[in-house]
Short mmCIF file of C-alpha atoms and ligand atoms in Angstrom, two decimals:
data_model
loop_
_atom_site.label_atom_id
_atom_site.label_comp_id
_atom_site.label_asym_id
_atom_site.label_seq_id
_atom_site.Cartn_x
_atom_site.Cartn_y
_atom_site.Cartn_z
CA UNK A 1 -0.15 -0.02 -0.05
CA UNK A 2 1.75 3.21 -1.08
CA UNK A 3 -1.25 5.33 0.15
CA UNK A 4 -0.84 7.66 3.25
CA UNK A 5 -4.02 6.50 4.70
CA UNK A 6 -2.85 6.73 8.29
CA UNK A 7 -1.89 10.37 8.02
CA UNK A 8 -2.68 12.28 11.01
CA UNK A 9 -2.97 9.38 13.26
CA UNK A 10 -1.18 8.35 16.34
CA UNK A 11 -0.70 4.81 16.59
CA UNK A 12 0.99 2.83 19.44
CA UNK A 13 2.42 -0.52 19.00
CA UNK A 14 3.97 -2.94 21.51
CA UNK A 15 6.57 -5.56 20.32
CA UNK A 16 8.69 -8.18 21.68
CA UNK A 17 8.47 -10.02 24.93
CA UNK A 18 8.74 -8.98 28.59
CA UNK A 19 11.20 -10.01 30.87
CA UNK A 20 10.10 -10.85 34.69
CA UNK A 21 12.80 -10.28 37.22
CA UNK A 22 13.60 -13.31 39.32
CA UNK A 23 16.62 -11.47 40.95
CA UNK A 24 19.01 -8.93 39.62
CA UNK A 25 20.56 -11.41 37.20
CA UNK A 26 17.89 -13.86 36.07
CA UNK A 27 14.33 -13.59 34.47
CA UNK A 28 11.38 -15.50 33.05
CA UNK A 29 11.13 -14.72 29.18
CA UNK A 30 9.60 -16.18 25.99
CA UNK A 31 10.70 -16.19 22.47
CA UNK A 32 8.90 -13.43 20.97
CA UNK A 33 11.53 -11.63 18.46
CA UNK A 34 9.43 -8.34 18.03
CA UNK A 35 9.74 -8.73 14.38
CA UNK A 36 6.03 -8.55 13.76
CA UNK A 37 5.25 -5.56 15.87
CA UNK A 38 8.30 -3.86 14.20
CA UNK A 39 6.81 -4.56 10.94
CA UNK A 40 3.51 -3.09 12.06
CA UNK A 41 5.30 0.17 13.31
CA UNK A 42 7.34 0.22 10.09
CA UNK A 43 4.05 -0.24 7.86
CA UNK A 44 2.12 2.26 9.86
CA UNK A 45 4.97 4.90 9.45
CA UNK A 46 4.94 4.35 5.68
CA UNK A 47 1.23 4.76 5.66
CA UNK A 48 1.91 8.31 7.12
CA UNK A 49 1.03 7.61 10.95
CA UNK A 50 3.07 9.14 13.99
CA UNK A 51 4.10 5.69 15.70
CA UNK A 52 5.10 5.09 19.20
CA UNK A 53 6.83 1.58 19.29
CA UNK A 54 7.04 0.36 22.97
CA UNK A 55 9.76 -2.45 22.46
CA UNK A 56 10.12 -5.12 24.93
CA UNK A 57 13.71 -6.44 24.92
CA UNK A 58 13.81 -6.15 20.99
CA UNK A 59 17.19 -7.01 19.47
CA UNK A 60 18.89 -4.02 17.76
CA UNK A 61 19.17 -6.28 14.64
CA UNK A 62 15.24 -6.35 14.45
CA UNK A 63 14.79 -2.73 15.29
CA UNK A 64 16.89 -2.00 12.13
CA UNK A 65 13.78 -2.99 10.01
CA UNK A 66 12.39 0.46 11.11
CA UNK A 67 12.89 3.23 8.65
CA UNK A 68 16.05 5.07 9.59
CA UNK A 69 14.86 8.58 9.01
CA UNK A 70 12.79 9.97 11.92
CA UNK A 71 13.95 7.00 14.26
CA UNK A 72 13.88 8.47 17.77
CA UNK A 73 14.87 6.48 21.05
CA UNK A 74 14.13 7.07 24.58
CA UNK A 75 11.23 7.83 26.76
CA UNK A 76 10.83 11.71 25.74
CA UNK A 77 11.09 10.22 22.20
CA UNK A 78 7.37 9.36 22.30
CA UNK A 79 6.74 13.29 21.73
CA UNK A 80 8.71 13.56 18.64
CA UNK A 81 6.78 14.58 15.67
CA UNK A 82 6.79 12.20 12.58
CA UNK A 83 7.89 8.49 12.23
CA UNK A 84 8.62 6.03 14.88
CA UNK A 85 9.61 6.77 18.47
CA UNK A 86 10.96 3.71 20.26
CA UNK A 87 10.57 3.52 23.98
CA UNK A 88 12.51 0.54 25.56
CA UNK A 89 10.91 -1.41 28.37
CA UNK A 90 11.74 -4.71 29.88
CA UNK A 91 9.32 -5.91 32.36
CA UNK A 92 5.61 -6.16 32.11
CA UNK A 93 4.97 -3.41 34.83
CA UNK A 94 7.25 -1.30 32.58
CA UNK A 95 5.70 -1.99 29.41
CA UNK A 96 2.17 -1.33 31.03
CA UNK A 97 3.19 2.16 32.09
CA UNK A 98 4.67 3.10 28.60
CA UNK A 99 1.49 1.69 26.66
CA UNK A 100 -0.79 3.62 29.08
CA UNK A 101 0.97 6.85 28.81
CA UNK A 102 1.17 6.70 24.91
CA UNK A 103 -2.26 5.51 24.77
CA UNK A 104 -3.82 8.60 26.05
CA UNK A 105 -3.47 10.36 22.50
CA UNK A 106 -3.46 7.39 20.50
CA UNK A 107 -6.08 6.34 17.82
CA UNK A 108 -4.98 3.06 17.69
CA UNK A 109 -3.30 0.66 20.10
CA UNK A 110 -2.03 -2.68 18.87
CA UNK A 111 -0.74 -5.10 21.57
CA UNK A 112 1.67 -7.14 19.67
CA UNK A 113 3.92 -7.85 22.64
CA UNK A 114 4.07 -11.20 24.19
CA UNK A 115 3.43 -10.24 27.68
CA UNK A 116 4.30 -12.48 30.69
CA UNK A 117 0.75 -13.73 32.47
CA UNK A 118 2.72 -14.32 35.61
CA UNK A 119 5.62 -12.83 37.30
CA UNK A 120 7.62 -13.91 40.48
CA UNK A 121 6.02 -12.67 43.61
CA UNK A 122 9.35 -11.64 45.31
CA UNK A 123 12.56 -10.38 43.58
CA UNK A 124 15.39 -10.44 46.17
CA UNK A 125 17.88 -7.30 45.77
CA UNK A 126 20.65 -9.98 45.58
CA UNK A 127 21.52 -12.83 43.57
CA UNK A 128 19.86 -16.20 44.52
CA UNK A 129 22.72 -18.62 45.88
CA UNK A 130 22.97 -22.28 45.34
CA UNK A 131 23.44 -23.76 48.98
CA UNK A 132 25.26 -27.33 48.92
CA UNK A 133 23.04 -30.02 49.87
CA UNK A 134 19.85 -27.81 49.98
CA UNK A 135 16.96 -28.09 47.51
CA UNK A 136 16.21 -24.94 45.50
CA UNK A 137 13.32 -22.54 46.86
CA UNK A 138 10.34 -22.72 44.62
CA UNK A 139 9.57 -19.44 42.69
CA UNK A 140 6.21 -18.24 43.69
CA UNK A 141 4.31 -16.59 40.86
CA UNK A 142 1.44 -13.91 40.98
CA UNK A 143 -0.94 -12.83 37.90
CA UNK A 144 0.27 -9.68 35.83
CA UNK A 145 -2.62 -7.26 35.03
CA UNK A 146 -4.01 -8.21 31.43
CA UNK A 147 -2.94 -4.77 29.64
CA UNK A 148 -4.93 -5.26 26.50
CA UNK A 149 -8.16 -6.29 28.41
CA UNK A 150 -7.54 -2.93 30.66
CA UNK A 151 -7.17 -0.57 27.43
CA UNK A 152 -10.29 -2.27 25.90
CA UNK A 153 -12.09 -1.53 29.18
CA UNK A 154 -10.94 2.09 29.60
CA UNK A 155 -10.63 3.63 26.00
CA UNK A 156 -8.75 6.58 26.93
CA UNK A 157 -9.29 8.28 23.79
CA UNK A 158 -12.74 8.58 21.61
CA UNK A 159 -13.04 6.22 18.80
CA UNK A 160 -9.78 4.48 19.86
CA UNK A 161 -9.36 1.06 18.03
CA UNK A 162 -7.77 -1.37 20.52
CA UNK A 163 -6.15 -4.59 18.73
CA UNK A 164 -4.77 -7.74 20.50
CA UNK A 165 -2.69 -10.48 19.22
CA UNK A 166 -3.03 -14.09 20.21
CA UNK A 167 -0.53 -16.60 19.65
CA UNK A 168 -1.94 -20.12 19.87
CA UNK A 169 -0.31 -23.59 19.51
CA UNK A 170 -2.54 -26.16 18.15
CA UNK A 171 -2.30 -29.04 15.65
CA UNK A 172 -5.49 -28.53 13.86
CA UNK A 173 -6.30 -24.98 12.23
CA UNK A 174 -9.81 -25.17 13.78
CA UNK A 175 -8.26 -25.58 17.31
CA UNK A 176 -6.22 -22.43 16.94
CA UNK A 177 -9.14 -20.58 15.52
CA UNK A 178 -11.60 -21.70 18.34
CA UNK A 179 -9.17 -20.68 21.04
CA UNK A 180 -9.02 -17.20 19.26
CA UNK A 181 -12.57 -16.70 19.32
CA UNK A 182 -12.91 -17.52 22.83
CA UNK A 183 -10.34 -14.93 23.46
CA UNK A 184 -11.69 -12.30 21.13
CA UNK A 185 -14.96 -12.24 23.26
CA UNK A 186 -13.26 -12.48 26.50
CA UNK A 187 -10.57 -9.45 25.95
CA UNK A 188 -13.04 -6.89 24.53
CA UNK A 189 -10.76 -5.59 22.08
CA UNK A 190 -12.10 -4.57 18.62
CA UNK A 191 -9.68 -6.73 16.61
CA UNK A 192 -7.86 -9.87 17.61
CA UNK A 193 -5.03 -11.11 15.37
CA UNK A 194 -4.68 -14.96 15.71
CA UNK A 195 -1.49 -16.79 14.54
CA UNK A 196 -0.73 -20.57 15.07
CA UNK A 197 3.03 -20.71 16.70
CA UNK A 198 5.15 -23.68 17.15
CA UNK A 199 8.92 -24.74 16.85
CA UNK A 200 8.97 -23.25 13.16
CA UNK A 201 6.09 -20.82 12.99
CA UNK A 202 5.41 -17.54 14.21
CA UNK A 203 7.81 -16.39 16.80
CA UNK A 204 11.01 -15.52 15.25
CA UNK A 205 10.15 -16.51 11.81
CA UNK A 206 10.26 -14.17 8.87
CA UNK A 207 6.62 -14.91 7.84
CA UNK A 208 3.33 -15.28 9.53
CA UNK A 209 -0.19 -16.49 8.82
CA UNK A 210 -3.01 -14.92 10.62
CA UNK A 211 -6.63 -14.68 10.88
CA UNK A 212 -8.04 -11.43 11.99
CA UNK A 213 -11.30 -11.41 14.23
CA UNK A 214 -13.74 -8.91 15.38
CA UNK A 215 -14.81 -8.49 19.27
CA UNK A 216 -17.37 -10.97 18.73
CA UNK A 217 -15.01 -13.62 17.26
CA UNK A 218 -16.32 -13.43 13.61
CA UNK A 219 -13.47 -13.51 10.95
CA UNK A 220 -12.68 -10.14 9.38
CA UNK A 221 -9.82 -11.11 7.09
CA UNK A 222 -7.06 -13.69 6.66
CA UNK A 223 -3.44 -13.02 5.67
CA UNK A 224 -0.28 -14.86 4.79
CA UNK A 225 2.98 -13.75 3.93
CA UNK A 226 6.02 -11.58 5.25
CA UNK A 227 5.19 -9.90 8.61
CA UNK A 228 5.16 -6.79 6.47
CA UNK A 229 2.32 -8.12 4.34
CA UNK A 230 0.60 -9.34 7.77
CA UNK A 231 1.04 -5.98 9.01
CA UNK A 232 -0.42 -3.93 6.06
CA UNK A 233 -3.46 -6.29 6.45
CA UNK A 234 -3.87 -5.61 10.04
CA UNK A 235 -3.98 -1.66 9.34
CA UNK A 236 -6.33 -2.38 6.30
CA UNK A 237 -8.69 -4.15 9.04
CA UNK A 238 -7.99 -1.46 11.61
CA UNK A 239 -9.09 1.32 8.95
CA UNK A 240 -12.47 -0.54 8.59
CA UNK A 241 -13.21 -0.96 12.12
CA UNK A 242 -15.63 1.41 13.99
CA UNK A 243 -15.12 1.01 17.82
O1 C5P B 1 -4.16 -14.28 26.69
P1 C5P B 1 -2.94 -14.09 25.66
O2 C5P B 1 -1.76 -13.72 26.63
O3 C5P B 1 -2.86 -15.02 24.83
O4 C5P B 1 -3.48 -12.83 25.14
C1 C5P B 1 -2.55 -12.33 24.19
C2 C5P B 1 -2.78 -10.76 24.01
O5 C5P B 1 -3.18 -10.06 25.26
C3 C5P B 1 -1.68 -10.17 23.34
O6 C5P B 1 -2.24 -8.96 22.56
C4 C5P B 1 -0.91 -9.64 24.39
O7 C5P B 1 -0.21 -8.39 24.21
C5 C5P B 1 -1.89 -9.16 25.49
N1 C5P B 1 -1.65 -9.26 27.03
C6 C5P B 1 -1.70 -8.19 27.81
N2 C5P B 1 -1.40 -8.33 29.13
C7 C5P B 1 -1.15 -9.62 29.56
C8 C5P B 1 -0.95 -10.68 28.87
C9 C5P B 1 -1.46 -10.48 27.46
O8 C5P B 1 -1.95 -7.32 27.20
N3 C5P B 1 -0.87 -9.66 30.79
#
């Protein structure tokens, strides 16, 4: 799409995977590369949007897919005019703060990040030590707030479109879609982008295959190809959505 059909819009995209600290040197993480989120940010910028990319542990090699012009980094970068402002975050709590701050002016929020459902309850200030002859202490987990569901509930901006992603593992395609349908209804987002993930699909891969559902769980569109092709299909669906 060579059109500037997102001109004048502010879009927020979260990308990557959160890391929940266990102690100062260890974390619980996931395999999200951030490639799909970065492709969404790049596609939106190409279509004229002002983009805030909230990047959770996204490798520099992946961020290089962003247009070099107009790229700004750091917390204050979200205020910059055109192009993509990158805000780096680590944990789910940091990602939540950054997304909520940016969402106050956003026309669209896309939660493409893989957010940890749980975090360690306690994070000691000192590294956890191995004590010879003593079994390890269990790591007790507590639930993280669901950022996407919160955004969908609160709607910080009139007419704001809220988009979620659902990475589902499943053998049959129908399985993946059924899980997606339930999630679409539960989360309250306007659109849910469902993709099948596994060893060699989705996470980290260059291409993707998705089904976009509306808030009722009905299929809006399907897309397959490079993460950029999928990104443009998502923005097409966003532009047709009335929240
Ligand atoms: O329930 P599940 O984690 O599969 O939902 C995925 C979607 O919800 C993604 O858009 C993800 O960014 C978002 N999410 C969130 N906060 C969480 C967990 C997931 O916003 N604590």
